[in-house]
Short mmCIF file of C-alpha atoms and ligand atoms in Angstrom, two decimals:
data_model
loop_
_atom_site.label_atom_id
_atom_site.label_comp_id
_atom_site.label_asym_id
_atom_site.label_seq_id
_atom_site.Cartn_x
_atom_site.Cartn_y
_atom_site.Cartn_z
CA MET A 1 1.36 -17.87 6.87
CA THR A 2 3.82 -19.46 4.45
CA GLU A 3 7.56 -18.86 4.25
CA PRO A 4 9.20 -16.40 1.78
CA ASN A 5 9.27 -17.52 -1.87
CA TYR A 6 12.14 -15.37 -3.13
CA ASP A 7 15.78 -14.47 -2.83
CA PRO A 8 15.60 -10.84 -1.64
CA SER A 9 17.65 -8.04 -3.21
CA PRO A 10 19.62 -5.72 -0.84
CA HIS A 11 16.84 -3.13 -1.27
CA ASP A 12 14.13 -5.67 -0.39
CA SER A 13 16.09 -6.91 2.65
CA ALA A 14 16.55 -3.34 3.91
CA VAL A 15 12.86 -2.45 3.43
CA SER A 16 11.63 -5.69 4.99
CA GLY A 17 14.06 -5.31 7.92
CA MET A 18 12.92 -1.73 8.51
CA PHE A 19 9.22 -2.64 8.59
CA GLY A 20 10.06 -5.61 10.79
CA ALA A 21 11.67 -3.24 13.30
CA ILE A 22 8.63 -0.93 13.47
CA ALA A 23 5.88 -3.57 13.14
CA GLY A 24 4.97 -3.35 16.83
CA THR A 25 4.24 0.38 16.73
CA TYR A 26 3.19 0.67 13.06
CA ASP A 27 -0.58 0.96 13.63
CA PHE A 28 -0.25 3.44 16.47
CA PHE A 29 2.08 5.75 14.54
CA ASN A 30 -0.09 5.50 11.41
CA ARG A 31 -3.08 6.90 13.35
CA PHE A 32 -1.02 9.39 15.33
CA LEU A 33 1.10 10.88 12.55
CA SER A 34 -1.83 11.11 10.10
CA PHE A 35 -4.23 12.46 12.76
CA GLY A 36 -6.46 9.45 12.01
CA ILE A 37 -7.11 10.36 8.35
CA ASP A 38 -5.43 7.13 7.23
CA ILE A 39 -8.64 5.24 8.14
CA TYR A 40 -10.60 7.36 5.63
CA TRP A 41 -7.92 6.89 2.93
CA ARG A 42 -8.08 3.10 3.26
CA HIS A 43 -11.91 3.27 3.19
CA VAL A 44 -11.76 5.14 -0.15
CA LEU A 45 -9.38 2.48 -1.48
CA ALA A 46 -11.66 -0.39 -0.42
CA SER A 47 -14.64 1.38 -2.04
CA ALA A 48 -12.85 1.27 -5.41
CA VAL A 49 -12.69 -2.55 -5.31
CA ARG A 50 -14.81 -4.40 -7.88
CA LEU A 51 -15.66 -8.07 -7.46
CA GLY A 52 -16.12 -10.54 -10.35
CA ASP A 53 -16.45 -14.29 -10.78
CA THR A 54 -13.35 -15.33 -8.78
CA LYS A 55 -14.57 -13.39 -5.69
CA ARG A 56 -10.87 -12.97 -4.82
CA VAL A 57 -9.25 -9.62 -4.01
CA LEU A 58 -5.48 -9.65 -3.57
CA ASP A 59 -4.27 -7.20 -0.92
CA LEU A 60 -0.61 -6.55 -1.75
CA ALA A 61 1.91 -5.14 0.75
CA ALA A 62 -0.86 -5.94 3.21
CA GLY A 63 1.14 -5.01 6.32
CA THR A 64 -0.97 -5.28 9.47
CA LEU A 65 -4.07 -6.19 7.43
CA ASP A 66 -6.19 -3.03 7.80
CA VAL A 67 -6.92 -2.85 4.05
CA SER A 68 -7.74 -6.59 3.92
CA LEU A 69 -10.30 -6.06 6.69
CA ALA A 70 -11.76 -2.97 4.99
CA ILE A 71 -12.24 -5.04 1.80
CA ARG A 72 -14.06 -7.77 3.74
CA ARG A 73 -16.30 -5.19 5.42
CA ASN A 74 -17.36 -3.87 1.98
CA TYR A 75 -17.53 -7.29 0.31
CA PRO A 76 -18.39 -10.02 2.85
CA GLN A 77 -18.36 -12.63 0.06
CA ALA A 78 -14.73 -11.90 -0.91
CA THR A 79 -11.69 -14.05 -0.18
CA VAL A 80 -8.60 -11.91 0.40
CA PRO A 81 -5.09 -13.31 -0.07
CA ALA A 82 -3.01 -10.80 1.93
CA ILE A 83 0.60 -10.76 0.73
CA ASP A 84 3.55 -8.99 2.31
CA PHE A 85 7.26 -9.89 2.36
CA CYS A 86 7.67 -8.74 5.97
CA HIS A 87 6.54 -11.58 8.22
CA PRO A 88 6.45 -9.47 11.44
CA MET A 89 4.02 -6.97 9.83
CA LEU A 90 1.56 -9.74 8.91
CA ALA A 91 2.06 -11.40 12.30
CA ARG A 92 1.21 -8.10 14.01
CA GLY A 93 -2.15 -8.03 12.18
CA LEU A 94 -3.18 -11.62 12.97
CA HIS A 95 -5.05 -10.73 16.16
CA LYS A 96 -7.47 -8.66 14.04
CA LEU A 97 -8.60 -11.77 12.16
CA ALA A 98 -10.93 -13.21 14.80
CA GLY A 99 -14.46 -13.75 13.51
CA ALA A 100 -16.04 -14.31 10.12
CA ASP A 101 -14.19 -11.54 8.30
CA GLY A 102 -10.84 -12.89 9.43
CA ARG A 103 -11.45 -16.43 8.22
CA SER A 104 -11.52 -15.28 4.59
CA ILE A 105 -8.28 -13.33 4.87
CA LEU A 106 -5.28 -15.48 4.00
CA PRO A 107 -1.93 -13.92 5.01
CA VAL A 108 1.04 -15.09 2.93
CA THR A 109 4.67 -14.00 3.23
CA ALA A 110 5.81 -13.32 -0.35
CA ASP A 111 7.34 -10.70 -2.60
CA ALA A 112 5.04 -8.55 -4.75
CA LYS A 113 7.42 -9.18 -7.67
CA HIS A 114 7.04 -12.98 -7.41
CA LEU A 115 3.43 -13.66 -6.56
CA PRO A 116 2.56 -17.25 -5.54
CA LEU A 117 -0.74 -17.09 -7.46
CA PRO A 118 -1.85 -18.51 -10.83
CA ASP A 119 -2.47 -16.34 -13.90
CA ALA A 120 -5.83 -14.53 -14.01
CA SER A 121 -6.80 -15.76 -10.54
CA VAL A 122 -8.05 -12.56 -8.84
CA ASP A 123 -10.74 -9.96 -9.68
CA CYS A 124 -9.04 -7.02 -8.10
CA ILE A 125 -5.78 -5.95 -6.41
CA THR A 126 -5.31 -3.35 -3.70
CA ILE A 127 -2.00 -1.96 -2.52
CA ALA A 128 -1.87 0.79 0.10
CA PHE A 129 1.36 2.70 0.75
CA GLY A 130 3.31 -0.22 -0.69
CA ILE A 131 4.17 0.60 -4.32
CA ARG A 132 6.51 3.43 -3.21
CA ASN A 133 8.71 0.83 -1.51
CA ILE A 134 8.95 -1.58 -4.44
CA LEU A 135 11.87 -1.46 -6.89
CA PRO A 136 11.70 -1.89 -9.80
CA ARG A 137 7.99 -0.98 -9.98
CA GLU A 138 7.67 -2.46 -13.50
CA GLU A 139 8.18 -5.96 -12.06
CA ALA A 140 5.34 -5.49 -9.59
CA PHE A 141 3.09 -4.08 -12.33
CA ALA A 142 3.87 -7.11 -14.54
CA GLU A 143 2.96 -9.51 -11.74
CA MET A 144 -0.23 -7.58 -10.97
CA LEU A 145 -1.28 -7.82 -14.61
CA ARG A 146 -0.43 -11.53 -14.70
CA VAL A 147 -2.61 -12.51 -11.71
CA LEU A 148 -5.53 -10.16 -12.51
CA ARG A 149 -8.34 -11.59 -14.61
CA PRO A 150 -8.95 -9.70 -17.89
CA GLY A 151 -10.96 -6.58 -17.02
CA GLY A 152 -9.83 -6.80 -13.39
CA ARG A 153 -8.87 -3.69 -11.46
CA ALA A 154 -5.70 -2.59 -9.66
CA CYS A 155 -6.39 0.01 -6.96
CA ILE A 156 -3.23 1.70 -5.74
CA LEU A 157 -3.24 4.08 -2.78
CA GLU A 158 -0.05 6.05 -2.31
CA PHE A 159 1.21 9.36 -1.05
CA GLY A 160 1.34 12.12 -3.65
CA SER A 161 4.73 13.45 -4.59
CA GLY A 162 6.08 15.34 -1.59
CA ARG A 163 7.68 17.75 -4.07
CA GLU A 164 4.30 19.40 -4.76
CA ARG A 165 3.53 22.28 -2.38
CA ILE A 166 0.41 21.51 -0.31
CA TRP A 167 -1.36 23.91 2.06
CA LYS A 168 1.12 26.67 1.13
CA GLY A 169 4.04 24.44 2.14
CA LEU A 170 2.70 23.60 5.62
CA TYR A 171 2.30 19.90 4.76
CA ASN A 172 5.80 19.79 3.18
CA PHE A 173 7.29 21.31 6.35
CA TYR A 174 5.42 18.74 8.48
CA LEU A 175 6.55 15.88 6.18
CA THR A 176 10.23 16.72 5.95
CA ARG A 177 10.90 18.44 9.31
CA ILE A 178 8.33 17.47 11.94
CA LEU A 179 7.32 13.89 11.06
CA PRO A 180 10.86 12.39 10.96
CA ARG A 181 11.66 14.04 14.31
CA ILE A 182 8.53 12.68 16.02
CA GLY A 183 9.05 9.25 14.41
CA ASN A 184 12.73 9.13 15.37
CA LEU A 185 11.90 10.18 18.92
CA PHE A 186 9.41 7.42 19.60
CA SER A 187 10.13 4.65 17.09
CA ARG A 188 12.60 1.81 17.66
CA ASP A 189 13.99 2.31 14.15
CA ARG A 190 15.48 5.81 13.86
CA THR A 191 15.70 5.69 10.06
CA ALA A 192 12.14 4.58 9.30
CA TYR A 193 10.42 7.97 9.35
CA THR A 194 13.26 9.71 7.51
CA TYR A 195 12.89 6.95 4.91
CA LEU A 196 9.15 7.69 4.78
CA ALA A 197 9.72 11.41 4.03
CA ASP A 198 12.53 10.68 1.53
CA THR A 199 10.52 8.13 -0.45
CA ILE A 200 7.45 10.38 -0.55
CA CYS A 201 9.60 13.21 -1.94
CA ALA A 202 11.12 10.86 -4.53
CA PHE A 203 7.73 9.48 -5.65
CA PRO A 204 6.43 10.76 -9.02
CA PRO A 205 3.51 13.21 -9.27
CA ALA A 206 0.12 11.58 -9.98
CA VAL A 207 0.10 12.37 -13.69
CA LEU A 208 3.51 10.71 -14.20
CA PHE A 209 2.57 7.68 -12.09
CA GLU A 210 -0.52 7.26 -14.27
CA ASP A 211 1.79 7.29 -17.33
CA GLU A 212 3.87 4.54 -15.68
CA MET A 213 0.75 2.43 -15.18
CA ARG A 214 -0.27 2.90 -18.83
CA SER A 215 3.23 2.03 -20.06
CA ALA A 216 3.11 -1.13 -17.94
CA GLY A 217 -0.07 -2.20 -19.76
CA PHE A 218 -2.98 -0.97 -17.62
CA VAL A 219 -5.96 0.58 -19.43
CA HIS A 220 -8.86 2.84 -18.32
CA THR A 221 -6.52 4.47 -15.81
CA TRP A 222 -7.66 7.34 -13.61
CA TYR A 223 -6.67 8.91 -10.33
CA ARG A 224 -8.32 10.81 -7.50
CA LYS A 225 -6.38 13.07 -5.17
CA LEU A 226 -7.37 12.86 -1.50
CA THR A 227 -6.79 15.44 1.25
CA SER A 228 -5.45 18.12 -1.15
CA GLY A 229 -3.19 15.55 -2.87
CA ILE A 230 -1.37 14.32 0.23
CA VAL A 231 -2.55 10.91 -0.90
CA CYS A 232 -3.73 9.69 -4.29
CA LEU A 233 -5.88 6.73 -5.37
CA HIS A 234 -4.80 5.30 -8.75
CA VAL A 235 -6.97 2.82 -10.61
CA GLY A 236 -6.18 0.86 -13.78
CA GLU A 237 -7.57 -2.26 -15.46
CA LYS A 238 -6.10 -5.27 -17.20
CA PRO A 239 -7.17 -5.21 -20.87
CA LEU A 240 -9.98 -7.59 -21.85
C1 SAM B 1 3.72 1.38 4.63
S1 SAM B 1 3.39 -0.33 4.80
C2 SAM B 1 1.70 -0.43 4.28
C3 SAM B 1 0.96 -1.57 4.94
C4 SAM B 1 -0.54 -1.59 4.70
N1 SAM B 1 -0.87 -1.76 3.30
C5 SAM B 1 -1.20 -0.37 5.24
O1 SAM B 1 -2.00 0.26 4.53
O2 SAM B 1 -0.97 -0.03 6.40
C6 SAM B 1 4.25 -0.98 3.41
C7 SAM B 1 4.28 -2.49 3.38
O3 SAM B 1 4.78 -2.90 2.11
C8 SAM B 1 5.51 -4.07 2.31
N2 SAM B 1 6.35 -4.27 1.12
C9 SAM B 1 7.28 -3.44 0.62
N3 SAM B 1 7.85 -3.96 -0.48
C10 SAM B 1 7.26 -5.16 -0.68
C11 SAM B 1 7.42 -6.19 -1.65
N4 SAM B 1 8.33 -6.07 -2.65
N5 SAM B 1 6.65 -7.28 -1.56
C12 SAM B 1 5.75 -7.41 -0.56
N6 SAM B 1 5.56 -6.48 0.40
C13 SAM B 1 6.30 -5.37 0.34
C14 SAM B 1 6.26 -3.81 3.60
O4 SAM B 1 6.76 -4.99 4.19
C15 SAM B 1 5.20 -3.11 4.43
O5 SAM B 1 4.48 -4.00 5.23
#
């Protein structure tokens, strides 16, 4: 892993520090708080990946590397630069890299808004549960479009807007009342799961997020809601 390539903003420092504090329990709480459905969501994301001539898929906000590994399982010929600005999150995933799949996953500590990659150097980009944390999003979109080859795909998995009522409000009650309490009870960082609920509620509905992607310059955009819209897969392409 390389060292950070950027001078972090207060927001970036706070987000990175928060993920650093929960890195040790991140995977466990992901499975537990989502009742295991997160594995399926990441599988759907990896299935949207399309490989081209570079055979490189950039996994952004890669965290503990589950998406990077899912990409390699679907595309054994792919090389996967796995970028995250939180070193402890990447470090926590390193033990998963034993074996052939792991050798083609290249963890790098860097900011999604300042990617250490040349122009048009990757076929596809994935980002799971990361874009919600990045401000301003336009800067990340601009970098994604810079490093994608023309015609390349960005596949963005993110929670739907928590403001939309799901399962007659049962999910919203779980998100805003139950989940932060369970997270605060067991996690070392008491703010992390309140932050999770707050950022999900502040995130735009799918149709507006698609507009953002189009305004940033992506074409052929579409989205697919998963699990009644709790999560949404967004796809867009760099123009040819
Ligand atoms: C909720 S975790 C998701 C991790 C992984 N993609 C997954 O599916 O489990 C969000 C990750 O985004 C990273 N992140 C947030 N903002 C970032 C930025 N500006 N640049 C790089 N990584 C960022 C955090 O450090 C954290 O590891």
